[in-house]
Amino acid sequence: MTHTEIGGVAVPTGHLIGGSWVGSPTTFETRSPLDWNGSPLAEIARGDAASAEAAVSAAVDGFAAWSELPAAERAAVLRRLADLIETRAGDIARIETLDMGFLEESMKQRLVARGATNFRLYADLIERHEDRRWDAKQMHNTVQRMPAGPAVVITPWNAPFMLSTWKLAPALAAGNSVIHKPAEWSPLSAALLAELTLDAGFPAGAYNLVQGIGEEVGAALVADPRVRRITFTGSPATARHIGRAAADNIVPFTAELGGKGPFVVFADADLDAAAHRAAWQFDDSGQVCLAGTRLLVDESIRDVFLERFHHHADRLVLGDPRDPTTDIAPMAHPDHRDRVHGFVERARVAGDVIVRGGRPVDGSLHYEPTLIEPVSNDSEVVQHEIFGPVLTFQTFASEPEAIELANSTAYGLSAQVWTGSRERAERVGAEIRAGLVWVNTFLVRDLTAPFGGCGISGIGREGGDYALDFHSDLKTLMILDDSTG
Ligand code: NAD
């Protein structure tokens, strides 16, 4: 059997290799955070070294047919895939909700739609692309992009569908064949996406999916010297392993890693808007790399800000993500919920003040939206990514102190600044060390802008042409202009 019926949707349970579904001798189970102790949702093929070898071979074989297609034809395939995603949006959202607990309506309206947009964006970009040309020193110079070869795409369990499309679209648009290895905690939406590629018109082997455990099949994929690009989203710990494998084979590697975003509120900000947005950092149970998890607030507005923050946090509804009135869904996995609680327990012991929340919710995988006032900026909860519904609260006395606190962790993915002053926005924005700084807003992005982190938040940049350049070998062609003698 290659499919399992889940929530009324038939989901493939194998690997897609060279255009065919294949299994593995063993499987792993995927469970739903909505009913953890119930039956598993599915048994999924557990890829091994042989699956990795077969998938890379298929990607090597599929590379020529895909990379040699003219850009307009590749773009047409990507647009067909975008259309198919929209047609199956309800199924994809339902499956993602069951598999990792995402709010179903938000998934359908926001993240599945964004998945389709990602493929259309890259279809447009390759069609519009023109080689850079210039004449100098009696030479006609042209910079060309050459597809690099098979690319391994490794993705995490949070927002799995959207993040997968964000990474797969530029790899494919650039002309590379791909091998996608989704996270073992949320393998199902990737299986649906792979199934859609069969109808989109990719040549066999251009798009491959391998399921399994990171340390097993993931490690085997990134170690294969035939792979010419590795693009990874996940934790810094895994990035170190993958980076070593990439170094062994001299393979370019991008890593989108964790965050510990500062959420800086100045006294001149629209306080209610800022406090409302601060409470919404609990969205998705805090399993968001971009979340502003360190609330840094001007000491002169401490009390009024906290009053507004609690007002908004009190109204968040914890519940079933299939119910449209739910704001906060359960966490994706009990191990992760326990890991989050471990941070809170250690903070309690260290003397940090738990201002609200701080406990798992009985009978579900929910965790109470939690605010902690740390004893020091060195506290573990300030310095380490928790990746759950846990925020810290600190105050500052001046703009330079706010900037110093904002820049005081090893991370540098994103930041939020809330201020009524354009001059302050420019000044503080320029001083914050992060790949992305939002002022008076959150999450909106221009997808052609660079996206990535500083420090241990990552290596390289995604987005627009930045990702297409990464997935290409850039070549300079220099032709002597003999007309000048
Ligand atoms: P993870 O690093 O545990 O796993 C990510 C992926 O790597 C999974 O598919 C896993 O199977 C695979 N993997 C694990 N070990 C491997 C190995 N040795 N070789 C090859 N592959 C291996 O991360 P996670 O827990 O799934 O995701 C959460 C992390 O991802 C958080 O730190 C979060 O901040 C980060 N994240 C970052 C972004 C971003 O854009 N910067 C977006 C989402 C999540």
Short mmCIF file of C-alpha atoms and ligand atoms in Angstrom, two decimals:
data_model
loop_
_atom_site.label_atom_id
_atom_site.label_comp_id
_atom_site.label_asym_id
_atom_site.label_seq_id
_atom_site.Cartn_x
_atom_site.Cartn_y
_atom_site.Cartn_z
CA MET A 1 0.00 0.00 0.00
CA THR A 2 1.44 3.40 -0.93
CA HIS A 3 -1.24 5.65 0.58
CA THR A 4 -2.98 5.98 3.95
CA GLU A 5 -6.35 7.65 4.41
CA ILE A 6 -6.02 10.47 6.96
CA GLY A 7 -8.88 12.85 7.73
CA GLY A 8 -10.52 11.93 4.43
CA VAL A 9 -7.34 12.58 2.43
CA ALA A 10 -5.24 9.82 0.83
CA VAL A 11 -1.61 10.59 1.73
CA PRO A 12 1.38 8.82 0.13
CA THR A 13 3.53 7.06 2.72
CA GLY A 14 6.63 6.27 0.65
CA HIS A 15 9.52 8.05 -1.01
CA LEU A 16 9.11 9.60 -4.45
CA ILE A 17 12.24 8.56 -6.33
CA GLY A 18 12.67 8.95 -10.08
CA GLY A 19 8.94 9.58 -10.51
CA SER A 20 7.75 6.43 -8.66
CA TRP A 21 6.60 5.78 -5.10
CA VAL A 22 8.85 3.31 -3.32
CA GLY A 23 9.01 2.01 0.23
CA SER A 24 11.72 1.05 2.70
CA PRO A 25 12.18 -2.12 4.76
CA THR A 26 11.19 -0.23 7.93
CA THR A 27 8.78 2.59 8.81
CA PHE A 28 8.33 5.27 11.46
CA GLU A 29 5.01 6.46 12.82
CA THR A 30 3.66 9.96 12.72
CA ARG A 31 1.20 10.96 15.46
CA SER A 32 -1.19 13.84 15.80
CA PRO A 33 -0.64 16.46 18.52
CA LEU A 34 -4.45 16.69 18.63
CA ASP A 35 -4.71 13.09 19.87
CA TRP A 36 -1.23 12.00 20.85
CA ASN A 37 -2.27 8.85 22.65
CA GLY A 38 -4.64 7.74 19.90
CA SER A 39 -3.66 5.63 16.90
CA PRO A 40 -0.76 6.89 14.78
CA LEU A 41 -1.83 8.86 11.71
CA ALA A 42 0.36 6.77 9.43
CA GLU A 43 3.38 4.56 9.11
CA ILE A 44 5.89 6.32 6.87
CA ALA A 45 8.81 4.77 4.97
CA ARG A 46 11.96 5.15 7.02
CA GLY A 47 14.66 6.04 4.52
CA ASP A 48 18.13 4.58 4.91
CA ALA A 49 21.47 4.74 3.13
CA ALA A 50 20.01 2.78 0.19
CA SER A 51 17.11 5.25 -0.17
CA ALA A 52 19.53 8.18 -0.10
CA GLU A 53 21.72 6.53 -2.74
CA ALA A 54 18.70 5.83 -4.97
CA ALA A 55 17.33 9.36 -4.59
CA VAL A 56 20.63 11.04 -5.41
CA SER A 57 21.07 8.72 -8.43
CA ALA A 58 17.57 9.66 -9.62
CA ALA A 59 18.35 13.36 -9.14
CA VAL A 60 21.60 12.99 -11.09
CA ASP A 61 19.67 11.28 -13.92
CA GLY A 62 16.85 13.85 -13.83
CA PHE A 63 19.13 16.87 -13.76
CA ALA A 64 19.87 17.08 -17.51
CA ALA A 65 16.25 16.93 -18.67
CA TRP A 66 15.16 19.59 -16.17
CA SER A 67 18.15 21.95 -16.32
CA GLU A 68 18.15 22.01 -20.13
CA LEU A 69 14.52 23.12 -20.36
CA PRO A 70 14.26 26.78 -21.40
CA ALA A 71 13.38 29.06 -18.46
CA ALA A 72 9.88 29.68 -19.83
CA GLU A 73 9.15 25.93 -19.81
CA ARG A 74 10.47 25.46 -16.29
CA ALA A 75 8.36 28.44 -15.24
CA ALA A 76 5.26 26.86 -16.77
CA VAL A 77 5.79 23.69 -14.71
CA LEU A 78 6.24 25.73 -11.51
CA ARG A 79 3.04 27.66 -12.24
CA ARG A 80 1.13 24.41 -12.83
CA LEU A 81 2.37 23.21 -9.45
CA ALA A 82 1.15 26.47 -7.86
CA ASP A 83 -2.29 25.94 -9.44
CA LEU A 84 -2.40 22.35 -8.14
CA ILE A 85 -1.49 23.53 -4.63
CA GLU A 86 -4.42 25.95 -4.70
CA THR A 87 -6.76 23.22 -5.90
CA ARG A 88 -5.74 21.00 -2.96
CA ALA A 89 -5.45 23.81 -0.36
CA GLY A 90 -8.16 22.35 1.89
CA ASP A 91 -6.52 18.91 1.93
CA ILE A 92 -3.05 20.29 2.57
CA ALA A 93 -4.31 22.46 5.44
CA ARG A 94 -6.26 19.57 6.99
CA ILE A 95 -3.25 17.25 6.83
CA GLU A 96 -0.81 19.81 8.23
CA THR A 97 -3.20 20.55 11.09
CA LEU A 98 -3.51 16.88 12.00
CA ASP A 99 0.21 16.26 11.63
CA MET A 100 1.71 19.20 13.53
CA GLY A 101 -1.20 21.13 15.00
CA PHE A 102 -1.25 24.27 12.88
CA LEU A 103 -4.43 26.41 12.97
CA GLU A 104 -6.35 24.98 10.02
CA GLU A 105 -7.99 28.12 8.67
CA SER A 106 -4.80 30.15 8.99
CA MET A 107 -2.90 27.36 7.29
CA LYS A 108 -5.29 27.35 4.36
CA GLN A 109 -5.62 31.11 3.93
CA ARG A 110 -2.07 32.11 4.71
CA LEU A 111 0.52 29.37 4.43
CA VAL A 112 -0.85 27.16 1.65
CA ALA A 113 -1.52 30.32 -0.36
CA ARG A 114 2.04 31.43 0.32
CA GLY A 115 3.28 28.04 -0.89
CA ALA A 116 1.64 28.65 -4.27
CA THR A 117 3.02 32.22 -4.30
CA ASN A 118 6.54 30.91 -3.73
CA PHE A 119 6.42 28.83 -6.93
CA ARG A 120 4.84 31.68 -8.95
CA LEU A 121 7.43 34.18 -7.66
CA TYR A 122 10.31 32.03 -8.87
CA ALA A 123 8.58 31.28 -12.17
CA ASP A 124 8.37 35.05 -12.73
CA LEU A 125 11.95 35.67 -11.65
CA ILE A 126 13.54 33.16 -14.03
CA GLU A 127 11.41 34.36 -16.92
CA ARG A 128 12.34 37.97 -16.31
CA HIS A 129 16.01 37.28 -15.65
CA GLU A 130 18.54 38.81 -18.01
CA ASP A 131 22.24 38.04 -17.92
CA ARG A 132 24.33 40.99 -16.80
CA ARG A 133 26.35 42.27 -19.79
CA TRP A 134 28.95 44.99 -20.14
CA ASP A 135 31.87 45.96 -22.32
CA ALA A 136 35.23 46.85 -20.81
CA LYS A 137 38.90 46.55 -21.71
CA GLN A 138 38.02 45.36 -25.24
CA MET A 139 35.93 42.52 -23.82
CA HIS A 140 32.24 41.69 -24.08
CA ASN A 141 31.47 40.39 -20.58
CA THR A 142 28.43 38.30 -19.68
CA VAL A 143 27.52 36.79 -16.32
CA GLN A 144 25.53 33.60 -16.75
CA ARG A 145 23.81 31.36 -14.23
CA MET A 146 24.50 27.65 -14.70
CA PRO A 147 22.27 25.21 -12.80
CA ALA A 148 24.47 23.66 -10.12
CA GLY A 149 23.26 20.04 -10.03
CA PRO A 150 21.25 17.95 -7.56
CA ALA A 151 20.23 19.95 -4.48
CA VAL A 152 19.31 18.48 -1.10
CA VAL A 153 16.57 20.45 0.69
CA ILE A 154 16.14 19.69 4.41
CA THR A 155 13.23 21.24 6.27
CA PRO A 156 11.97 21.49 9.89
CA TRP A 157 8.67 20.50 11.50
CA ASN A 158 7.33 24.00 12.13
CA ALA A 159 5.37 25.49 9.19
CA PRO A 160 6.59 22.51 7.16
CA PHE A 161 4.58 23.08 3.99
CA MET A 162 5.32 26.78 3.56
CA LEU A 163 9.00 26.45 4.45
CA SER A 164 9.43 23.52 2.07
CA THR A 165 7.97 25.44 -0.86
CA TRP A 166 10.10 28.49 0.02
CA LYS A 167 13.25 26.37 -0.31
CA LEU A 168 12.20 24.05 -3.15
CA ALA A 169 10.94 26.79 -5.49
CA PRO A 170 14.28 28.57 -6.08
CA ALA A 171 16.24 25.29 -6.26
CA LEU A 172 13.92 24.03 -9.01
CA ALA A 173 13.61 27.39 -10.76
CA ALA A 174 17.39 27.60 -11.04
CA GLY A 175 17.30 24.30 -12.94
CA ASN A 176 18.52 22.00 -10.19
CA SER A 177 16.98 18.62 -9.53
CA VAL A 178 15.96 18.27 -5.88
CA ILE A 179 15.79 15.73 -3.09
CA HIS A 180 13.50 16.93 -0.32
CA LYS A 181 13.92 15.47 3.19
CA PRO A 182 11.14 16.80 5.44
CA ALA A 183 11.19 16.55 9.23
CA GLU A 184 10.16 13.24 10.78
CA TRP A 185 7.70 14.97 13.12
CA SER A 186 5.67 16.38 10.22
CA PRO A 187 6.19 14.33 7.05
CA LEU A 188 2.68 14.43 5.58
CA SER A 189 2.26 17.74 3.75
CA ALA A 190 5.57 17.11 1.96
CA ALA A 191 4.10 13.82 0.71
CA LEU A 192 1.07 15.65 -0.70
CA LEU A 193 3.33 18.24 -2.34
CA ALA A 194 5.43 15.50 -3.94
CA GLU A 195 2.28 13.86 -5.28
CA LEU A 196 1.24 17.13 -6.93
CA THR A 197 4.56 17.34 -8.74
CA LEU A 198 3.60 14.17 -10.65
CA ASP A 199 0.81 16.11 -12.37
CA ALA A 200 2.74 19.36 -12.77
CA GLY A 201 4.98 18.03 -15.55
CA PHE A 202 8.45 17.61 -14.01
CA PRO A 203 10.67 15.13 -15.85
CA ALA A 204 11.27 11.94 -13.82
CA GLY A 205 14.00 12.45 -11.24
CA ALA A 206 13.79 16.25 -11.20
CA TYR A 207 11.78 16.15 -7.98
CA ASN A 208 12.45 13.50 -5.36
CA LEU A 209 11.18 13.10 -1.82
CA VAL A 210 12.86 10.95 0.82
CA GLN A 211 11.20 10.41 4.19
CA GLY A 212 12.98 9.40 7.37
CA ILE A 213 15.05 10.35 10.36
CA GLY A 214 17.55 13.21 10.12
CA GLU A 215 20.52 11.39 11.60
CA GLU A 216 19.89 8.43 9.27
CA VAL A 217 18.75 9.32 5.77
CA GLY A 218 19.34 13.07 6.18
CA ALA A 219 22.97 12.49 7.10
CA ALA A 220 23.39 10.05 4.18
CA LEU A 221 21.97 12.55 1.70
CA VAL A 222 24.19 15.46 2.71
CA ALA A 223 27.28 13.21 2.67
CA ASP A 224 26.82 12.17 -0.98
CA PRO A 225 29.48 13.91 -3.11
CA ARG A 226 27.15 14.02 -6.14
CA VAL A 227 24.99 16.58 -4.34
CA ARG A 228 25.98 20.09 -5.45
CA ARG A 229 23.86 22.29 -3.17
CA ILE A 230 22.51 21.81 0.36
CA THR A 231 19.88 24.13 1.74
CA PHE A 232 18.74 23.60 5.31
CA THR A 233 16.25 25.12 7.74
CA GLY A 234 16.38 23.91 11.31
CA SER A 235 18.46 24.16 14.46
CA PRO A 236 22.06 25.35 14.84
CA ALA A 237 23.01 21.94 16.27
CA THR A 238 21.96 20.14 13.08
CA ALA A 239 23.51 22.86 10.92
CA ARG A 240 26.90 22.05 12.45
CA HIS A 241 26.60 18.40 11.34
CA ILE A 242 25.44 19.32 7.86
CA GLY A 243 28.09 22.00 7.55
CA ARG A 244 30.79 19.41 8.21
CA ALA A 245 29.43 17.17 5.47
CA ALA A 246 29.21 20.12 3.09
CA ALA A 247 32.80 21.04 3.89
CA ASP A 248 34.00 17.50 3.13
CA ASN A 249 32.53 17.68 -0.35
CA ILE A 250 33.12 21.42 -0.91
CA VAL A 251 29.41 22.01 -1.43
CA PRO A 252 27.77 25.44 -0.95
CA PHE A 253 25.36 25.31 1.95
CA THR A 254 22.74 27.72 3.30
CA ALA A 255 21.33 27.43 6.81
CA GLU A 256 18.22 29.21 8.12
CA LEU A 257 18.44 28.66 11.85
CA GLY A 258 16.83 29.74 15.06
CA GLY A 259 16.11 33.17 16.46
CA LYS A 260 15.81 35.06 19.72
CA GLY A 261 14.24 38.20 18.30
CA PRO A 262 14.13 41.39 20.38
CA PHE A 263 10.75 43.16 20.54
CA VAL A 264 11.70 46.73 21.42
CA VAL A 265 8.97 49.14 22.57
CA PHE A 266 9.78 52.85 22.96
CA ALA A 267 7.60 55.22 24.98
CA ASP A 268 6.56 57.06 21.80
CA ALA A 269 5.01 53.89 20.26
CA ASP A 270 1.32 53.15 19.79
CA LEU A 271 1.30 51.17 23.04
CA ASP A 272 -1.89 49.25 22.51
CA ALA A 273 -0.81 48.14 19.02
CA ALA A 274 2.60 47.10 20.38
CA ALA A 275 1.14 45.25 23.38
CA HIS A 276 -1.41 43.50 21.16
CA ARG A 277 1.33 42.37 18.80
CA ALA A 278 3.52 41.33 21.75
CA ALA A 279 0.76 39.02 23.01
CA TRP A 280 0.52 37.56 19.51
CA GLN A 281 4.12 36.39 19.70
CA PHE A 282 2.43 33.38 21.38
CA ASP A 283 0.89 32.57 17.98
CA ASP A 284 1.58 29.05 16.76
CA SER A 285 2.49 28.19 20.37
CA GLY A 286 5.67 30.19 19.87
CA GLN A 287 7.06 27.63 17.42
CA VAL A 288 8.13 30.47 15.13
CA CYS A 289 11.78 31.26 14.42
CA LEU A 290 10.94 34.91 13.64
CA ALA A 291 9.01 35.57 16.85
CA GLY A 292 10.02 38.53 18.98
CA THR A 293 10.52 36.58 22.18
CA ARG A 294 12.46 39.15 24.21
CA LEU A 295 10.17 42.04 25.15
CA LEU A 296 12.39 45.09 25.77
CA VAL A 297 10.27 47.98 27.01
CA ASP A 298 11.08 51.59 27.99
CA GLU A 299 11.02 51.62 31.80
CA SER A 300 8.78 54.72 31.81
CA ILE A 301 5.91 52.70 30.27
CA ARG A 302 6.50 49.44 32.11
CA ASP A 303 3.18 49.31 34.00
CA VAL A 304 0.92 50.57 31.25
CA PHE A 305 2.55 48.23 28.72
CA LEU A 306 2.21 45.20 31.00
CA GLU A 307 -1.43 46.05 31.71
CA ARG A 308 -2.20 46.18 27.94
CA PHE A 309 -0.12 43.04 27.29
CA HIS A 310 -2.03 41.01 29.89
CA HIS A 311 -5.32 42.41 28.58
CA HIS A 312 -4.57 40.97 25.13
CA ALA A 313 -2.91 37.74 26.34
CA ASP A 314 -5.92 37.00 28.57
CA ARG A 315 -8.13 36.89 25.48
CA LEU A 316 -6.12 34.25 23.60
CA VAL A 317 -8.17 31.08 23.24
CA LEU A 318 -6.32 27.79 23.61
CA GLY A 319 -8.11 25.02 21.77
CA ASP A 320 -8.46 22.65 18.86
CA PRO A 321 -6.78 24.10 15.74
CA ARG A 322 -9.64 22.85 13.57
CA ASP A 323 -11.99 25.23 15.42
CA PRO A 324 -11.82 28.69 13.80
CA THR A 325 -12.28 30.39 17.20
CA THR A 326 -9.01 28.90 18.50
CA ASP A 327 -6.01 31.23 18.72
CA ILE A 328 -3.38 28.93 20.22
CA ALA A 329 -2.99 25.32 19.12
CA PRO A 330 -1.24 22.50 20.98
CA MET A 331 2.50 22.13 20.63
CA ALA A 332 3.72 19.81 17.89
CA HIS A 333 5.22 17.04 20.02
CA PRO A 334 5.28 16.05 23.72
CA ASP A 335 9.10 15.93 23.71
CA HIS A 336 9.15 19.51 22.56
CA ARG A 337 6.52 20.60 25.09
CA ASP A 338 8.66 18.96 27.83
CA ARG A 339 11.78 20.70 26.52
CA VAL A 340 9.98 24.06 26.72
CA HIS A 341 8.82 23.30 30.25
CA GLY A 342 12.41 22.40 31.17
CA PHE A 343 13.49 25.96 30.31
CA VAL A 344 10.73 27.38 32.51
CA GLU A 345 11.52 25.08 35.43
CA ARG A 346 15.22 25.96 35.30
CA ALA A 347 14.31 29.66 35.16
CA ARG A 348 12.14 29.27 38.28
CA VAL A 349 15.01 27.59 40.11
CA ALA A 350 17.46 30.30 38.96
CA GLY A 351 15.25 33.00 40.49
CA ASP A 352 13.66 34.40 37.32
CA VAL A 353 10.11 35.59 38.00
CA ILE A 354 7.31 33.75 36.19
CA VAL A 355 4.90 36.62 35.59
CA ARG A 356 2.22 34.55 33.86
CA GLY A 357 1.73 30.95 32.76
CA GLY A 358 4.61 28.55 33.19
CA ARG A 359 2.87 25.17 33.09
CA PRO A 360 1.72 22.53 30.62
CA VAL A 361 -2.07 22.34 30.24
CA ASP A 362 -3.52 19.06 31.54
CA GLY A 363 -5.08 16.74 28.99
CA SER A 364 -3.55 18.29 25.87
CA LEU A 365 -0.21 19.33 24.39
CA HIS A 366 -0.95 23.00 25.05
CA TYR A 367 1.48 25.05 27.08
CA GLU A 368 0.30 28.13 28.96
CA PRO A 369 1.36 31.42 27.31
CA THR A 370 4.21 32.38 29.61
CA LEU A 371 5.97 35.64 30.50
CA ILE A 372 9.19 35.61 32.53
CA GLU A 373 11.00 38.54 34.08
CA PRO A 374 14.62 37.35 34.26
CA VAL A 375 17.01 38.23 37.08
CA SER A 376 19.71 38.98 34.56
CA ASN A 377 20.33 39.37 30.84
CA ASP A 378 22.52 36.27 31.14
CA SER A 379 19.55 34.09 32.15
CA GLU A 380 19.16 30.98 30.03
CA VAL A 381 15.65 32.02 28.97
CA VAL A 382 17.04 35.28 27.55
CA GLN A 383 20.03 33.82 25.77
CA HIS A 384 18.67 30.56 24.28
CA GLU A 385 15.92 29.87 21.77
CA ILE A 386 13.01 28.16 23.58
CA PHE A 387 10.72 27.82 20.53
CA GLY A 388 7.56 27.74 22.61
CA PRO A 389 5.00 30.19 24.03
CA VAL A 390 7.52 31.75 26.42
CA LEU A 391 8.49 35.44 26.30
CA THR A 392 10.87 37.37 28.52
CA PHE A 393 10.28 40.92 29.79
CA GLN A 394 13.07 43.44 30.46
CA THR A 395 13.15 47.24 30.64
CA PHE A 396 15.68 49.79 29.39
CA ALA A 397 16.45 53.36 30.42
CA SER A 398 17.75 54.77 27.14
CA GLU A 399 17.93 54.16 23.41
CA PRO A 400 21.58 52.98 23.54
CA GLU A 401 20.66 50.51 26.28
CA ALA A 402 17.76 49.22 24.19
CA ILE A 403 20.12 48.62 21.26
CA GLU A 404 22.70 46.95 23.50
CA LEU A 405 20.10 44.56 24.92
CA ALA A 406 18.65 43.88 21.45
CA ASN A 407 22.11 42.85 20.21
CA SER A 408 23.08 40.86 23.29
CA THR A 409 22.49 37.26 22.14
CA ALA A 410 24.38 35.03 19.71
CA TYR A 411 21.33 35.04 17.38
CA GLY A 412 20.43 37.62 14.74
CA LEU A 413 17.49 36.47 12.65
CA SER A 414 14.87 39.20 13.07
CA ALA A 415 13.85 42.07 15.34
CA GLN A 416 10.82 44.26 15.93
CA VAL A 417 10.95 47.92 16.90
CA TRP A 418 7.87 49.82 17.99
CA THR A 419 8.16 53.62 17.87
CA GLY A 420 6.22 56.69 16.71
CA SER A 421 9.36 58.36 15.43
CA ARG A 422 10.62 57.81 11.89
CA GLU A 423 14.06 59.15 12.87
CA ARG A 424 14.31 56.68 15.74
CA ALA A 425 13.12 53.87 13.46
CA GLU A 426 15.97 54.61 11.01
CA ARG A 427 18.53 55.07 13.77
CA VAL A 428 17.70 51.99 15.83
CA GLY A 429 16.98 49.88 12.74
CA ALA A 430 20.47 50.62 11.44
CA GLU A 431 22.10 49.58 14.74
CA ILE A 432 20.31 46.26 15.26
CA ARG A 433 22.25 43.23 14.14
CA ALA A 434 19.68 41.01 12.43
CA GLY A 435 18.80 39.83 8.93
CA LEU A 436 15.41 41.54 9.12
CA VAL A 437 14.13 44.42 11.26
CA TRP A 438 10.44 45.24 11.28
CA VAL A 439 9.27 48.62 12.56
CA ASN A 440 5.66 48.81 13.79
CA THR A 441 4.76 45.61 11.97
CA PHE A 442 5.54 41.90 11.87
CA LEU A 443 5.78 39.02 9.38
CA VAL A 444 4.99 41.03 6.21
CA ARG A 445 7.75 40.56 3.67
CA ASP A 446 8.73 41.41 0.13
CA LEU A 447 9.75 37.97 -1.10
CA THR A 448 12.39 39.41 -3.43
CA ALA A 449 14.27 40.88 -0.44
CA PRO A 450 17.09 38.92 1.20
CA PHE A 451 16.08 36.66 4.08
CA GLY A 452 18.43 35.04 6.56
CA GLY A 453 20.26 35.42 9.82
CA CYS A 454 23.39 36.85 11.40
CA GLY A 455 25.46 35.04 14.02
CA ILE A 456 24.17 31.56 14.86
CA SER A 457 20.87 32.35 13.10
CA GLY A 458 22.28 31.24 9.80
CA ILE A 459 24.56 31.22 6.81
CA GLY A 460 23.58 32.76 3.48
CA ARG A 461 20.42 34.45 2.28
CA GLU A 462 17.22 33.22 0.71
CA GLY A 463 14.64 35.30 -1.15
CA GLY A 464 14.38 36.55 -4.73
CA ASP A 465 17.56 36.50 -6.81
CA TYR A 466 19.68 35.76 -3.73
CA ALA A 467 18.38 32.19 -3.66
CA LEU A 468 18.68 31.81 -7.44
CA ASP A 469 22.31 32.88 -7.30
CA PHE A 470 22.96 30.38 -4.50
CA HIS A 471 21.50 27.55 -6.55
CA SER A 472 23.56 28.48 -9.62
CA ASP A 473 27.20 28.38 -10.55
CA LEU A 474 27.85 31.90 -11.79
CA LYS A 475 30.05 32.08 -14.87
CA THR A 476 31.71 35.10 -16.47
CA LEU A 477 32.02 34.78 -20.24
CA MET A 478 34.62 37.18 -21.74
CA ILE A 479 34.82 37.56 -25.51
CA LEU A 480 37.57 39.65 -27.05
CA ASP A 481 36.07 42.41 -29.17
CA ASP A 482 38.16 41.99 -32.33
CA SER A 483 36.29 44.80 -34.13
CA THR A 484 38.49 47.26 -32.23
CA GLY A 485 41.56 45.62 -33.70
P1 NAD B 1 16.27 20.11 13.48
O1 NAD B 1 17.58 20.76 13.21
O2 NAD B 1 16.15 19.16 14.59
O3 NAD B 1 15.75 19.33 12.19
C1 NAD B 1 15.60 19.97 10.94
C2 NAD B 1 15.73 18.94 9.83
O4 NAD B 1 17.06 18.42 9.84
C3 NAD B 1 14.80 17.75 9.96
O5 NAD B 1 14.32 17.39 8.68
C4 NAD B 1 15.72 16.66 10.48
O6 NAD B 1 15.29 15.37 10.15
C5 NAD B 1 17.01 17.01 9.76
N1 NAD B 1 18.23 16.48 10.38
C6 NAD B 1 18.48 16.25 11.70
N2 NAD B 1 19.72 15.78 11.86
C7 NAD B 1 20.28 15.70 10.64
C8 NAD B 1 21.57 15.30 10.16
N3 NAD B 1 22.53 14.89 10.98
N4 NAD B 1 21.81 15.38 8.83
C9 NAD B 1 20.87 15.83 7.98
N5 NAD B 1 19.63 16.20 8.38
C10 NAD B 1 19.34 16.15 9.68
O7 NAD B 1 15.25 21.33 13.63
P2 NAD B 1 13.71 21.26 14.01
O8 NAD B 1 13.59 20.99 15.46
O9 NAD B 1 13.00 20.41 13.01
O10 NAD B 1 13.26 22.78 13.70
C11 NAD B 1 13.24 23.77 14.66
C12 NAD B 1 14.40 24.72 14.44
O11 NAD B 1 14.34 25.28 13.13
C13 NAD B 1 14.36 25.91 15.39
O12 NAD B 1 15.65 26.21 15.83
C14 NAD B 1 13.83 27.02 14.51
O13 NAD B 1 14.14 28.33 14.94
C15 NAD B 1 14.47 26.70 13.21
N6 NAD B 1 13.76 27.35 12.11
C16 NAD B 1 14.39 28.37 11.42
C17 NAD B 1 13.72 29.02 10.39
C18 NAD B 1 14.37 30.13 9.61
O14 NAD B 1 13.89 30.45 8.54
N7 NAD B 1 15.44 30.72 10.09
C19 NAD B 1 12.43 28.64 10.07
C20 NAD B 1 11.82 27.62 10.80
C21 NAD B 1 12.50 26.97 11.80
#
